[in-house]
Structure formats: C-alpha cells, structure tokens
Amino acid sequence: MIIKVCGMRDAQNIHDVLQSGVDWIGLDFRPESGRYVSQIPSCAGIIPDYSSLSSLSQHNLSGREKKALLCGVFADDMPQNIVTRVVNFGLDIVQLNGDENEVMIDNLRRTLDPDIHAGIRIMKRIAAGSRKDIEQCEPFAGVVDYFLFDLQDGAGDWALLEAYRGNAPFLVGGNIRTEEAEKIRCFSHPRFYGIDLNEPFETAPGLKDTTLLEDFLKKMR
C-alpha cells in the first residue's frame, strides 16, 4: 500500500518524514492553499525561477529517500506553470484537483512525456461523497494513471468506493486519522493502491508530526 503524505513545504520536515518510510511526498502548488510551496525568484531576467526545496530534488535524495516519489498538487493551473514546477522540483507525479478535462490532461502528458519527464504520472482527484461521484471518473479512463478519491465526510463511508469499476489504481484521502488504521487494513478492492494523509497529522499547516505519523504506520503494518 502506498502512503502519501501531502501538504508539505519544509525541507527538514520532509527529510524527517521520509525517514519513516513513506512512499510519496505531496507538494501543494495551489496559491490559495495554506500549504502553498513557492518558487524562489531568480532575479536574473530570462533565467527561470527555481525550487525552494532544491536540496530535495530526486537526484539528491539518498538511501531510503531515493524510493520516495514527489507529487505536485495543482488546480486549474496554466500548463506552463505545471511544466515549470515539474522541472524545478523534480516531480514524478502531477495531481490535478480542479476541473481539468480529458483533453487538457492528454495535452499536458504529451507536453511532459517524453521530452521533459519521460514516464510522468498523472493523478485526478475526485471529491467522493456518494457512489454517483465515483462515476465522475469514467471520462478519464485511459487518460490518467491514478485517481484520488477524496472522501467528503472525513474517512467516512468507504463502502461507496465499491462503485468504482475502472482499471486505474486509486488512492483514498479525506482527513484520514490514526484511528482509521484498522478500517483501512480491512478494506479490500482490486484497484485500491494507497492512502493520502494530511491535516490530521500536522502540528501546524505544512508541518507534520513525525511521531504521530510513525505510530500510524506501525498500526498499518
């Protein structure tokens, strides 16, 4: 099972979280987010801005950290902004949380793969409050690599995920807490791929409590 810790923006905190053995780190590039990850202006004319977390580039991670993938979260952003951040932050996955349609996603992939990032993966977030919401993913079949089903009532009714009949793997998010570990372990679906953790594991916006996170991971294992 993939464990994705999202909404991170502090380099040292990311390093500490990676030591716990999580699989994906999520960086939020939505300007309105309280966990927004900014770029550092180059102040050099045509030279582009660069990553504020450049020391965490996939090429600089070592040991266990090399196995972690970086996921960038966007919502209705301009394609050129997404491309810039894929390059500057060494993103492996692009997560789309807005109203992006299939044509936009297909064009984005063609822009990125293979010239900019061969094998880039794309995940579409679906707000899931009912079985009907799950059906919203149907137009994206064959277009995205993963879905993120964001349960709208916390980590409430996981049974509604049984309505998913697609082939793409999915992650589940929605303020998942430590006490849901047993529920997650008991959940079974052939395309269930992992979980997305965020606010309930924070000491402040963008800062994760590594002790709480490690306790949760022990319960999951």
Protein backbone atom coordinates (compact mmCIF):
# COMPACT_ATOMS: atom_id res chain seq x y z
CA MET A 1 0.00 0.00 0.00
CA ILE A 2 1.28 3.46 -0.98
CA ILE A 3 1.45 6.00 1.84
CA LYS A 4 1.33 9.57 0.51
CA VAL A 5 1.92 12.45 2.90
CA CYS A 6 0.64 15.62 1.31
CA GLY A 7 0.76 19.34 2.04
CA MET A 8 4.46 19.52 2.93
CA ARG A 9 6.70 22.53 2.38
CA ASP A 10 9.53 22.47 4.93
CA ALA A 11 12.72 20.78 3.74
CA GLN A 12 13.78 19.45 7.14
CA ASN A 13 10.28 18.18 7.94
CA ILE A 14 10.16 16.41 4.58
CA HIS A 15 13.51 14.80 5.34
CA ASP A 16 12.25 13.64 8.76
CA VAL A 17 9.01 12.25 7.32
CA LEU A 18 10.92 10.35 4.65
CA GLN A 19 12.82 8.53 7.40
CA SER A 20 9.57 6.88 8.46
CA GLY A 21 9.40 5.09 5.13
CA VAL A 22 6.51 6.86 3.38
CA ASP A 23 6.27 6.39 -0.38
CA TRP A 24 5.10 9.71 -1.81
CA ILE A 25 5.54 13.32 -0.69
CA GLY A 26 2.92 15.82 -1.83
CA LEU A 27 3.82 19.45 -2.56
CA ASP A 28 0.89 21.87 -2.87
CA PHE A 29 1.25 24.42 -5.68
CA ARG A 30 -2.20 25.99 -5.33
CA PRO A 31 -1.63 29.68 -4.46
CA GLU A 32 -4.71 29.85 -2.23
CA SER A 33 -3.56 26.93 -0.08
CA GLY A 34 -2.18 27.41 3.41
CA ARG A 35 0.43 24.81 2.45
CA TYR A 36 1.50 26.55 -0.75
CA VAL A 37 5.05 25.81 -1.90
CA SER A 38 6.56 28.83 -3.60
CA GLN A 39 9.45 29.14 -6.00
CA ILE A 40 12.46 31.37 -5.38
CA PRO A 41 12.74 34.22 -7.92
CA SER A 42 15.97 34.02 -9.86
CA CYS A 43 16.01 37.82 -10.32
CA ALA A 44 18.01 37.18 -13.46
CA GLY A 45 15.86 38.21 -16.39
CA ILE A 46 15.20 35.25 -18.67
CA ILE A 47 16.63 32.72 -16.20
CA PRO A 48 13.61 30.94 -14.67
CA ASP A 49 12.70 30.78 -11.01
CA TYR A 50 13.92 27.75 -9.12
CA SER A 51 12.75 25.36 -6.41
CA SER A 52 12.60 26.48 -2.81
CA LEU A 53 13.24 22.82 -1.98
CA SER A 54 16.02 22.21 -4.48
CA SER A 55 18.03 20.19 -1.99
CA LEU A 56 15.26 17.60 -2.09
CA SER A 57 15.49 17.02 -5.82
CA GLN A 58 15.04 13.34 -6.62
CA HIS A 59 18.63 13.32 -7.82
CA ASN A 60 19.90 14.45 -4.42
CA LEU A 61 17.91 12.11 -2.23
CA SER A 62 19.95 9.27 -0.78
CA GLY A 63 19.36 5.82 0.67
CA ARG A 64 15.76 5.15 1.64
CA GLU A 65 14.73 8.59 0.43
CA LYS A 66 15.52 7.71 -3.18
CA LYS A 67 12.48 5.46 -3.21
CA ALA A 68 10.13 8.34 -2.42
CA LEU A 69 8.25 10.00 -5.27
CA LEU A 70 7.38 13.69 -5.36
CA CYS A 71 3.79 14.60 -6.24
CA GLY A 72 2.78 18.14 -7.17
CA VAL A 73 -0.78 19.27 -6.47
CA PHE A 74 -2.41 21.74 -8.89
CA ALA A 75 -5.91 23.01 -9.59
CA ASP A 76 -6.91 24.60 -12.90
CA ASP A 77 -3.39 25.92 -13.37
CA MET A 78 -1.77 27.04 -16.60
CA PRO A 79 0.10 24.19 -18.31
CA GLN A 80 3.32 26.22 -18.41
CA ASN A 81 3.18 26.64 -14.62
CA ILE A 82 2.82 22.89 -14.17
CA VAL A 83 5.68 22.20 -16.56
CA THR A 84 7.93 24.68 -14.74
CA ARG A 85 7.33 23.00 -11.40
CA VAL A 86 7.80 19.52 -12.80
CA VAL A 87 11.24 20.64 -13.94
CA ASN A 88 12.23 22.79 -10.95
CA PHE A 89 11.04 20.41 -8.24
CA GLY A 90 11.78 17.11 -9.98
CA LEU A 91 8.16 15.99 -9.76
CA ASP A 92 7.31 12.37 -10.56
CA ILE A 93 3.53 12.74 -10.33
CA VAL A 94 1.14 15.57 -11.22
CA GLN A 95 -2.06 15.63 -9.16
CA LEU A 96 -4.93 17.63 -10.63
CA ASN A 97 -7.56 18.86 -8.15
CA GLY A 98 -9.57 21.23 -10.34
CA ASP A 99 -11.95 20.97 -13.28
CA GLU A 100 -9.33 19.76 -15.73
CA ASN A 101 -10.86 17.80 -18.59
CA GLU A 102 -9.55 14.84 -20.56
CA VAL A 103 -8.26 16.96 -23.45
CA MET A 104 -6.24 19.20 -21.15
CA ILE A 105 -4.77 16.20 -19.33
CA ASP A 106 -3.86 14.45 -22.57
CA ASN A 107 -2.17 17.61 -23.89
CA LEU A 108 -0.29 18.04 -20.61
CA ARG A 109 1.02 14.50 -20.76
CA ARG A 110 2.14 14.91 -24.38
CA THR A 111 3.97 18.09 -23.39
CA LEU A 112 5.78 16.42 -20.49
CA ASP A 113 6.36 12.90 -21.76
CA PRO A 114 8.91 12.05 -23.04
CA ASP A 115 10.77 15.30 -23.73
CA ILE A 116 10.55 16.88 -20.26
CA HIS A 117 9.89 13.94 -17.95
CA ALA A 118 9.64 10.50 -19.52
CA GLY A 119 7.08 8.36 -17.74
CA ILE A 120 5.49 11.21 -15.78
CA ARG A 121 2.37 10.03 -13.95
CA ILE A 122 -0.90 11.94 -13.64
CA MET A 123 -3.49 11.58 -10.89
CA LYS A 124 -7.00 13.10 -10.91
CA ARG A 125 -8.69 13.97 -7.65
CA ILE A 126 -12.40 13.18 -7.36
CA ALA A 127 -14.49 14.58 -4.50
CA ALA A 128 -16.35 11.46 -3.34
CA GLY A 129 -19.46 11.89 -1.22
CA SER A 130 -21.66 9.32 -2.96
CA ARG A 131 -21.48 6.42 -5.39
CA LYS A 132 -22.58 8.79 -8.14
CA ASP A 133 -19.48 10.90 -7.51
CA ILE A 134 -17.32 7.84 -8.15
CA GLU A 135 -18.81 7.61 -11.63
CA GLN A 136 -17.28 11.01 -12.46
CA CYS A 137 -14.00 9.24 -13.11
CA GLU A 138 -15.34 7.37 -16.16
CA PRO A 139 -14.38 10.05 -18.76
CA PHE A 140 -10.79 9.88 -17.51
CA ALA A 141 -10.39 6.15 -18.10
CA GLY A 142 -7.20 5.61 -20.06
CA VAL A 143 -6.21 9.27 -19.59
CA VAL A 144 -4.83 9.28 -16.03
CA ASP A 145 -2.62 6.84 -14.16
CA TYR A 146 -4.33 7.13 -10.78
CA PHE A 147 -7.39 8.56 -9.10
CA LEU A 148 -7.51 10.13 -5.66
CA PHE A 149 -10.95 9.63 -4.14
CA ASP A 150 -11.28 12.37 -1.54
CA LEU A 151 -13.98 11.20 0.88
CA GLN A 152 -16.05 14.22 1.79
CA ASP A 153 -17.09 13.21 5.30
CA GLY A 154 -13.67 12.59 6.73
CA ALA A 155 -12.80 8.93 6.29
CA GLY A 156 -16.47 8.00 6.36
CA ASP A 157 -18.27 5.53 4.16
CA TRP A 158 -15.58 3.57 2.39
CA ALA A 159 -18.29 1.24 1.03
CA LEU A 160 -19.14 3.78 -1.67
CA LEU A 161 -15.74 3.04 -3.24
CA GLU A 162 -17.12 -0.34 -4.28
CA ALA A 163 -18.87 1.55 -7.10
CA TYR A 164 -15.51 2.04 -8.83
CA ARG A 165 -15.13 -0.36 -11.75
CA GLY A 166 -12.21 1.25 -13.57
CA ASN A 167 -8.76 -0.12 -14.26
CA ALA A 168 -6.62 2.73 -12.95
CA PRO A 169 -5.43 2.28 -9.34
CA PHE A 170 -6.81 4.69 -6.75
CA LEU A 171 -5.73 6.31 -3.51
CA VAL A 172 -8.13 7.36 -0.77
CA GLY A 173 -7.94 10.67 1.09
CA GLY A 174 -10.18 12.85 3.21
CA ASN A 175 -8.72 13.71 6.62
CA ILE A 176 -7.75 10.13 7.40
CA ARG A 177 -6.77 9.77 11.06
CA THR A 178 -4.75 7.30 13.12
CA GLU A 179 -7.89 5.63 14.49
CA GLU A 180 -8.90 4.58 10.97
CA ALA A 181 -5.89 2.28 10.57
CA GLU A 182 -7.88 -0.88 11.22
CA LYS A 183 -10.63 0.17 8.80
CA ILE A 184 -8.04 0.73 6.11
CA ARG A 185 -6.37 -2.61 6.74
CA CYS A 186 -9.73 -4.36 6.37
CA PHE A 187 -10.75 -2.52 3.21
CA SER A 188 -10.50 -4.62 0.05
CA HIS A 189 -10.75 -3.52 -3.58
CA PRO A 190 -8.67 -4.83 -6.51
CA ARG A 191 -7.65 -1.27 -7.50
CA PHE A 192 -7.02 0.12 -4.02
CA TYR A 193 -3.47 1.43 -4.17
CA GLY A 194 -2.87 3.63 -1.15
CA ILE A 195 -3.90 6.48 1.15
CA ASP A 196 -3.34 10.22 1.30
CA LEU A 197 -2.51 11.76 4.70
CA ASN A 198 -2.54 15.45 5.53
CA GLU A 199 -4.09 17.76 8.14
CA PRO A 200 -4.79 15.27 10.98
CA PHE A 201 -1.04 14.60 11.17
CA GLU A 202 0.00 18.25 11.42
CA THR A 203 1.31 20.39 14.24
CA ALA A 204 0.81 23.46 12.02
CA PRO A 205 -0.15 23.94 8.34
CA GLY A 206 2.53 22.22 6.27
CA LEU A 207 4.37 20.69 9.25
CA LYS A 208 3.80 17.00 10.01
CA ASP A 209 4.08 15.33 13.42
CA THR A 210 6.57 12.54 12.71
CA THR A 211 5.79 10.72 15.98
CA LEU A 212 2.08 10.59 15.17
CA LEU A 213 2.83 9.53 11.64
CA GLU A 214 5.20 6.75 12.73
CA ASP A 215 2.58 5.48 15.22
CA PHE A 216 0.03 5.30 12.41
CA LEU A 217 2.43 3.45 10.13
CA LYS A 218 3.15 0.87 12.84
CA LYS A 219 -0.58 0.22 13.16
CA MET A 220 -0.88 -0.12 9.40
CA ARG A 221 1.90 -2.69 9.26
